Amino acid sequence: MKLLLVGATGLVGREVLRLALLDARVSHVAAPVRKALPPHPKLDAPLVDFDQLPTDASWWQADAVICTLGTTMKAAGTRQLFRRVDHDYPLAVARLALAAGTRTYALNSAAGANAASRIFYNRVKGELERDLEALGFDSLTHVRPGLIGGERDEVRTGEGAALRILRVLGPVLPRRWRINPAPRIAGALLEAAIAAAPGVHVVTSERLL
């Protein structure tokens, strides 16, 4: 299969890319990025500006899209910029891929995703899920991790403290509150993209342990 991966330089995206390049079922990975990736025979990694995505690129024609794009309020600086990265970019990718004939989309969302939430982060994630569902993909999967375990490039102080606490308390906590390792999330996204099961599906945090 041909896979289109957006967000390949992030924590989960890097794991998706690693797994996809190792998977014999995946013949080619297109991963549009803002900074260069190491070369690989199966990889096409064009440099793009997500504010001005090319509409006629051949790599929009894929069997499936995996989207792991995302930022934090601290990194974004404003709610407007956060929403652009976590909602507008993934939706723009979905529309362009769908127009090119791609019928499967797997999204790295969040455990609290809810378009009606009073929490801004959860509301943006929920609005993206809602808007993706309205596009009409044959197969759409929302993978909803809780706290993600792994080594990030940037330091997230609050998240780091929460991860340390959860590592200690993990064995006695309900499954939905435990840390979700990045490789498990990546595996769920890749399997959803390859399986392309018809309809809308949700993979909850309990299934990502």
PDB file of C-alpha atoms in Angstrom:
ATOM      1  CA  MET A   1       0.000   0.000   0.000  1.00  0.00           C
ATOM      2  CA  LYS A   2       0.933   3.658  -0.386  1.00  0.00           C
ATOM      3  CA  LEU A   3       0.760   5.607   2.865  1.00  0.00           C
ATOM      4  CA  LEU A   4       0.567   9.359   3.370  1.00  0.00           C
ATOM      5  CA  LEU A   5       1.864  10.355   6.807  1.00  0.00           C
ATOM      6  CA  VAL A   6       1.608  13.897   8.163  1.00  0.00           C
ATOM      7  CA  GLY A   7       3.308  14.740  11.426  1.00  0.00           C
ATOM      8  CA  ALA A   8       6.239  12.376  10.836  1.00  0.00           C
ATOM      9  CA  THR A   9       8.681  14.356  12.995  1.00  0.00           C
ATOM     10  CA  GLY A  10       6.637  14.252  16.215  1.00  0.00           C
ATOM     11  CA  LEU A  11       6.753  11.634  18.967  1.00  0.00           C
ATOM     12  CA  VAL A  12       3.995   9.399  17.594  1.00  0.00           C
ATOM     13  CA  GLY A  13       4.672  10.286  13.968  1.00  0.00           C
ATOM     14  CA  ARG A  14       8.282   9.121  14.222  1.00  0.00           C
ATOM     15  CA  GLU A  15       7.068   5.764  15.507  1.00  0.00           C
ATOM     16  CA  VAL A  16       4.512   5.451  12.715  1.00  0.00           C
ATOM     17  CA  LEU A  17       7.226   6.185  10.167  1.00  0.00           C
ATOM     18  CA  ARG A  18       9.591   3.642  11.722  1.00  0.00           C
ATOM     19  CA  LEU A  19       6.930   0.920  11.732  1.00  0.00           C
ATOM     20  CA  ALA A  20       5.710   1.712   8.228  1.00  0.00           C
ATOM     21  CA  LEU A  21       9.196   1.566   6.725  1.00  0.00           C
ATOM     22  CA  LEU A  22       9.717  -1.837   8.351  1.00  0.00           C
ATOM     23  CA  ASP A  23       6.324  -3.216   7.292  1.00  0.00           C
ATOM     24  CA  ALA A  24       6.335  -5.299   4.120  1.00  0.00           C
ATOM     25  CA  ARG A  25       2.668  -4.411   3.553  1.00  0.00           C
ATOM     26  CA  VAL A  26       3.669  -0.775   2.983  1.00  0.00           C
ATOM     27  CA  SER A  27       5.404  -0.201  -0.352  1.00  0.00           C
ATOM     28  CA  HIS A  28       5.810   3.579  -0.152  1.00  0.00           C
ATOM     29  CA  VAL A  29       5.489   6.343   2.448  1.00  0.00           C
ATOM     30  CA  ALA A  30       4.962  10.001   1.534  1.00  0.00           C
ATOM     31  CA  ALA A  31       5.691  12.205   4.536  1.00  0.00           C
ATOM     32  CA  PRO A  32       5.434  15.946   3.810  1.00  0.00           C
ATOM     33  CA  VAL A  33       7.446  17.743   6.497  1.00  0.00           C
ATOM     34  CA  ARG A  34       8.826  21.129   7.468  1.00  0.00           C
ATOM     35  CA  LYS A  35      12.318  19.800   8.172  1.00  0.00           C
ATOM     36  CA  ALA A  36      14.249  17.123   6.299  1.00  0.00           C
ATOM     37  CA  LEU A  37      14.074  13.445   7.223  1.00  0.00           C
ATOM     38  CA  PRO A  38      16.849  10.863   6.739  1.00  0.00           C
ATOM     39  CA  PRO A  39      16.571   9.202   3.311  1.00  0.00           C
ATOM     40  CA  HIS A  40      15.072   5.738   2.883  1.00  0.00           C
ATOM     41  CA  PRO A  41      14.260   3.747  -0.283  1.00  0.00           C
ATOM     42  CA  LYS A  42      10.545   3.609   0.629  1.00  0.00           C
ATOM     43  CA  LEU A  43      10.285   7.258   1.727  1.00  0.00           C
ATOM     44  CA  ASP A  44       9.388  10.462  -0.094  1.00  0.00           C
ATOM     45  CA  ALA A  45       9.648  13.401   2.333  1.00  0.00           C
ATOM     46  CA  PRO A  46       8.925  16.673   0.485  1.00  0.00           C
ATOM     47  CA  LEU A  47       9.437  19.928   2.376  1.00  0.00           C
ATOM     48  CA  VAL A  48       6.148  21.835   2.617  1.00  0.00           C
ATOM     49  CA  ASP A  49       4.507  24.855   4.187  1.00  0.00           C
ATOM     50  CA  PHE A  50       1.313  23.616   5.825  1.00  0.00           C
ATOM     51  CA  ASP A  51      -0.198  27.076   5.369  1.00  0.00           C
ATOM     52  CA  GLN A  52       0.252  26.703   1.604  1.00  0.00           C
ATOM     53  CA  LEU A  53      -0.041  23.013   0.794  1.00  0.00           C
ATOM     54  CA  PRO A  54       0.379  22.108  -2.883  1.00  0.00           C
ATOM     55  CA  THR A  55      -2.932  20.980  -4.304  1.00  0.00           C
ATOM     56  CA  ASP A  56      -1.552  19.048  -7.254  1.00  0.00           C
ATOM     57  CA  ALA A  57       1.186  16.940  -5.617  1.00  0.00           C
ATOM     58  CA  SER A  58       1.138  13.299  -6.714  1.00  0.00           C
ATOM     59  CA  TRP A  59       1.584  12.089  -3.129  1.00  0.00           C
ATOM     60  CA  TRP A  60      -1.981  13.048  -2.229  1.00  0.00           C
ATOM     61  CA  GLN A  61      -2.964   9.894  -4.119  1.00  0.00           C
ATOM     62  CA  ALA A  62      -2.513   7.279  -1.413  1.00  0.00           C
ATOM     63  CA  ASP A  63      -4.301   4.253  -0.054  1.00  0.00           C
ATOM     64  CA  ALA A  64      -4.516   5.825   3.399  1.00  0.00           C
ATOM     65  CA  VAL A  65      -3.609   8.891   5.428  1.00  0.00           C
ATOM     66  CA  ILE A  66      -2.247   8.798   8.958  1.00  0.00           C
ATOM     67  CA  CYS A  67      -2.315  12.160  10.710  1.00  0.00           C
ATOM     68  CA  THR A  68      -0.271  12.768  13.861  1.00  0.00           C
ATOM     69  CA  LEU A  69      -0.048  16.555  13.576  1.00  0.00           C
ATOM     70  CA  GLY A  70      -0.334  18.419  16.857  1.00  0.00           C
ATOM     71  CA  THR A  71       1.186  21.039  19.112  1.00  0.00           C
ATOM     72  CA  THR A  72       0.717  22.491  22.601  1.00  0.00           C
ATOM     73  CA  MET A  73      -0.715  25.782  23.799  1.00  0.00           C
ATOM     74  CA  LYS A  74       2.748  26.729  25.067  1.00  0.00           C
ATOM     75  CA  ALA A  75       4.389  26.078  21.703  1.00  0.00           C
ATOM     76  CA  ALA A  76       1.559  27.653  19.697  1.00  0.00           C
ATOM     77  CA  GLY A  77       1.347  30.757  21.867  1.00  0.00           C
ATOM     78  CA  THR A  78      -2.296  31.531  21.134  1.00  0.00           C
ATOM     79  CA  ARG A  79      -5.548  29.610  20.826  1.00  0.00           C
ATOM     80  CA  GLN A  80      -5.791  30.676  17.199  1.00  0.00           C
ATOM     81  CA  LEU A  81      -2.427  29.169  16.299  1.00  0.00           C
ATOM     82  CA  PHE A  82      -3.123  26.022  18.324  1.00  0.00           C
ATOM     83  CA  ARG A  83      -6.369  25.504  16.439  1.00  0.00           C
ATOM     84  CA  ARG A  84      -4.589  26.032  13.128  1.00  0.00           C
ATOM     85  CA  VAL A  85      -2.147  23.185  13.802  1.00  0.00           C
ATOM     86  CA  ASP A  86      -4.492  20.770  15.595  1.00  0.00           C
ATOM     87  CA  HIS A  87      -7.626  21.348  13.534  1.00  0.00           C
ATOM     88  CA  ASP A  88      -7.096  23.296  10.328  1.00  0.00           C
ATOM     89  CA  TYR A  89      -3.979  21.505   9.043  1.00  0.00           C
ATOM     90  CA  PRO A  90      -5.323  17.952   9.577  1.00  0.00           C
ATOM     91  CA  LEU A  91      -8.623  18.945   7.967  1.00  0.00           C
ATOM     92  CA  ALA A  92      -6.875  20.540   4.979  1.00  0.00           C
ATOM     93  CA  VAL A  93      -4.817  17.373   4.497  1.00  0.00           C
ATOM     94  CA  ALA A  94      -7.988  15.284   4.659  1.00  0.00           C
ATOM     95  CA  ARG A  95      -9.768  17.356   2.029  1.00  0.00           C
ATOM     96  CA  LEU A  96      -6.844  17.299  -0.407  1.00  0.00           C
ATOM     97  CA  ALA A  97      -6.258  13.570   0.029  1.00  0.00           C
ATOM     98  CA  LEU A  98      -9.951  12.790  -0.362  1.00  0.00           C
ATOM     99  CA  ALA A  99     -10.140  14.889  -3.526  1.00  0.00           C
ATOM    100  CA  ALA A 100      -7.228  12.850  -4.914  1.00  0.00           C
ATOM    101  CA  GLY A 101      -9.046   9.583  -4.239  1.00  0.00           C
ATOM    102  CA  THR A 102      -7.693   8.553  -0.836  1.00  0.00           C
ATOM    103  CA  ARG A 103     -10.524   6.861   1.057  1.00  0.00           C
ATOM    104  CA  THR A 104      -8.976   5.944   4.423  1.00  0.00           C
ATOM    105  CA  TYR A 105      -7.884   8.279   7.242  1.00  0.00           C
ATOM    106  CA  ALA A 106      -6.491   7.478  10.686  1.00  0.00           C
ATOM    107  CA  LEU A 107      -6.176  10.316  13.199  1.00  0.00           C
ATOM    108  CA  ASN A 108      -4.109  10.568  16.359  1.00  0.00           C
ATOM    109  CA  SER A 109      -6.708  12.381  18.471  1.00  0.00           C
ATOM    110  CA  ALA A 110      -7.011  12.593  22.274  1.00  0.00           C
ATOM    111  CA  ALA A 111      -8.839  10.768  25.064  1.00  0.00           C
ATOM    112  CA  GLY A 112     -11.001  13.779  25.951  1.00  0.00           C
ATOM    113  CA  ALA A 113     -12.016  14.711  22.405  1.00  0.00           C
ATOM    114  CA  ASN A 114     -15.484  16.246  22.542  1.00  0.00           C
ATOM    115  CA  ALA A 115     -16.813  19.033  20.331  1.00  0.00           C
ATOM    116  CA  ALA A 116     -19.070  20.189  23.189  1.00  0.00           C
ATOM    117  CA  SER A 117     -16.333  20.256  25.846  1.00  0.00           C
ATOM    118  CA  ARG A 118     -15.690  23.391  27.878  1.00  0.00           C
ATOM    119  CA  ILE A 119     -11.980  22.541  27.802  1.00  0.00           C
ATOM    120  CA  PHE A 120     -10.469  24.214  24.757  1.00  0.00           C
ATOM    121  CA  TYR A 121      -7.996  21.409  23.933  1.00  0.00           C
ATOM    122  CA  ASN A 122     -10.650  18.700  24.094  1.00  0.00           C
ATOM    123  CA  ARG A 123     -13.119  20.834  22.141  1.00  0.00           C
ATOM    124  CA  VAL A 124     -10.671  21.399  19.259  1.00  0.00           C
ATOM    125  CA  LYS A 125      -9.908  17.663  19.084  1.00  0.00           C
ATOM    126  CA  GLY A 126     -13.626  16.868  19.096  1.00  0.00           C
ATOM    127  CA  GLU A 127     -14.382  19.448  16.420  1.00  0.00           C
ATOM    128  CA  LEU A 128     -11.713  17.917  14.197  1.00  0.00           C
ATOM    129  CA  GLU A 129     -13.197  14.436  14.644  1.00  0.00           C
ATOM    130  CA  ARG A 130     -16.656  15.817  13.819  1.00  0.00           C
ATOM    131  CA  ASP A 131     -15.451  17.695  10.741  1.00  0.00           C
ATOM    132  CA  LEU A 132     -13.515  14.686   9.442  1.00  0.00           C
ATOM    133  CA  GLU A 133     -16.603  12.503   9.793  1.00  0.00           C
ATOM    134  CA  ALA A 134     -18.567  14.997   7.694  1.00  0.00           C
ATOM    135  CA  LEU A 135     -16.159  14.550   4.748  1.00  0.00           C
ATOM    136  CA  GLY A 136     -17.278  10.991   4.031  1.00  0.00           C
ATOM    137  CA  PHE A 137     -14.168   8.807   4.126  1.00  0.00           C
ATOM    138  CA  ASP A 138     -14.902   5.137   3.526  1.00  0.00           C
ATOM    139  CA  SER A 139     -12.813   4.310   6.593  1.00  0.00           C
ATOM    140  CA  LEU A 140     -12.088   6.780   9.414  1.00  0.00           C
ATOM    141  CA  THR A 141     -10.423   5.888  12.705  1.00  0.00           C
ATOM    142  CA  HIS A 142      -9.928   8.163  15.705  1.00  0.00           C
ATOM    143  CA  VAL A 143      -7.163   6.865  17.962  1.00  0.00           C
ATOM    144  CA  ARG A 144      -7.600   8.524  21.362  1.00  0.00           C
ATOM    145  CA  PRO A 145      -4.566   8.193  23.643  1.00  0.00           C
ATOM    146  CA  GLY A 146      -4.298   9.685  27.097  1.00  0.00           C
ATOM    147  CA  LEU A 147      -0.847  10.726  28.275  1.00  0.00           C
ATOM    148  CA  ILE A 148       1.712   9.572  25.734  1.00  0.00           C
ATOM    149  CA  GLY A 149       4.882   7.856  26.904  1.00  0.00           C
ATOM    150  CA  GLY A 150       8.119   8.486  25.029  1.00  0.00           C
ATOM    151  CA  GLU A 151      11.007  10.877  24.511  1.00  0.00           C
ATOM    152  CA  ARG A 152       9.925  14.166  22.986  1.00  0.00           C
ATOM    153  CA  ASP A 153      12.186  16.698  21.308  1.00  0.00           C
ATOM    154  CA  GLU A 154      10.690  19.522  23.352  1.00  0.00           C
ATOM    155  CA  VAL A 155      10.317  19.701  27.128  1.00  0.00           C
ATOM    156  CA  ARG A 156       6.728  19.673  28.446  1.00  0.00           C
ATOM    157  CA  THR A 157       7.101  20.374  32.161  1.00  0.00           C
ATOM    158  CA  GLY A 158       3.543  19.657  33.305  1.00  0.00           C
ATOM    159  CA  GLU A 159       3.191  16.586  31.141  1.00  0.00           C
ATOM    160  CA  GLY A 160       6.544  15.273  32.336  1.00  0.00           C
ATOM    161  CA  ALA A 161       5.487  15.549  35.979  1.00  0.00           C
ATOM    162  CA  ALA A 162       2.209  13.761  35.248  1.00  0.00           C
ATOM    163  CA  LEU A 163       4.030  10.965  33.437  1.00  0.00           C
ATOM    164  CA  ARG A 164       6.355  10.424  36.390  1.00  0.00           C
ATOM    165  CA  ILE A 165       3.408  10.128  38.769  1.00  0.00           C
ATOM    166  CA  LEU A 166       1.510   7.766  36.476  1.00  0.00           C
ATOM    167  CA  ARG A 167       4.539   5.509  36.065  1.00  0.00           C
ATOM    168  CA  VAL A 168       4.551   4.985  39.820  1.00  0.00           C
ATOM    169  CA  LEU A 169       0.789   4.623  40.229  1.00  0.00           C
ATOM    170  CA  GLY A 170       0.148   2.809  36.949  1.00  0.00           C
ATOM    171  CA  PRO A 171      -0.414  -0.710  38.337  1.00  0.00           C
ATOM    172  CA  VAL A 172      -3.234   0.457  40.637  1.00  0.00           C
ATOM    173  CA  LEU A 173      -4.905   2.954  38.300  1.00  0.00           C
ATOM    174  CA  PRO A 174      -7.877   2.224  36.013  1.00  0.00           C
ATOM    175  CA  ARG A 175      -6.680   1.235  32.535  1.00  0.00           C
ATOM    176  CA  ARG A 176      -8.020   4.434  30.938  1.00  0.00           C
ATOM    177  CA  TRP A 177      -5.703   6.563  33.138  1.00  0.00           C
ATOM    178  CA  ARG A 178      -2.489   4.699  32.415  1.00  0.00           C
ATOM    179  CA  ILE A 179       0.319   5.879  30.137  1.00  0.00           C
ATOM    180  CA  ASN A 180      -0.035   5.006  26.453  1.00  0.00           C
ATOM    181  CA  PRO A 181       3.397   4.237  24.916  1.00  0.00           C
ATOM    182  CA  ALA A 182       4.023   5.993  21.599  1.00  0.00           C
ATOM    183  CA  PRO A 183       4.817   2.700  19.774  1.00  0.00           C
ATOM    184  CA  ARG A 184       1.427   1.279  20.794  1.00  0.00           C
ATOM    185  CA  ILE A 185      -0.374   4.353  19.485  1.00  0.00           C
ATOM    186  CA  ALA A 186       1.629   4.235  16.277  1.00  0.00           C
ATOM    187  CA  GLY A 187       0.836   0.566  15.833  1.00  0.00           C
ATOM    188  CA  ALA A 188      -2.882   1.198  16.237  1.00  0.00           C
ATOM    189  CA  LEU A 189      -2.773   3.986  13.657  1.00  0.00           C
ATOM    190  CA  LEU A 190      -0.862   1.883  11.145  1.00  0.00           C
ATOM    191  CA  GLU A 191      -3.122  -1.141  11.559  1.00  0.00           C
ATOM    192  CA  ALA A 192      -6.213   1.054  11.142  1.00  0.00           C
ATOM    193  CA  ALA A 193      -4.777   2.504   7.940  1.00  0.00           C
ATOM    194  CA  ILE A 194      -3.901  -0.887   6.501  1.00  0.00           C
ATOM    195  CA  ALA A 195      -7.125  -2.639   7.547  1.00  0.00           C
ATOM    196  CA  ALA A 196      -9.293   0.215   6.209  1.00  0.00           C
ATOM    197  CA  ALA A 197     -12.387  -1.165   7.933  1.00  0.00           C
ATOM    198  CA  PRO A 198     -15.509   0.545   6.578  1.00  0.00           C
ATOM    199  CA  GLY A 199     -17.171   3.163   8.769  1.00  0.00           C
ATOM    200  CA  VAL A 200     -16.062   5.348  11.687  1.00  0.00           C
ATOM    201  CA  HIS A 201     -14.071   3.724  14.486  1.00  0.00           C
ATOM    202  CA  VAL A 202     -12.646   4.844  17.837  1.00  0.00           C
ATOM    203  CA  VAL A 203      -9.631   3.274  19.543  1.00  0.00           C
ATOM    204  CA  THR A 204      -9.733   4.244  23.214  1.00  0.00           C
ATOM    205  CA  SER A 205      -6.800   4.711  25.555  1.00  0.00           C
ATOM    206  CA  GLU A 206      -7.536   1.409  27.338  1.00  0.00           C
ATOM    207  CA  ARG A 207      -6.619  -0.410  24.104  1.00  0.00           C
ATOM    208  CA  LEU A 208      -3.278   1.382  23.819  1.00  0.00           C
ATOM    209  CA  LEU A 209      -1.497  -0.049  26.869  1.00  0.00           C
TER     210      LEU A 209
END
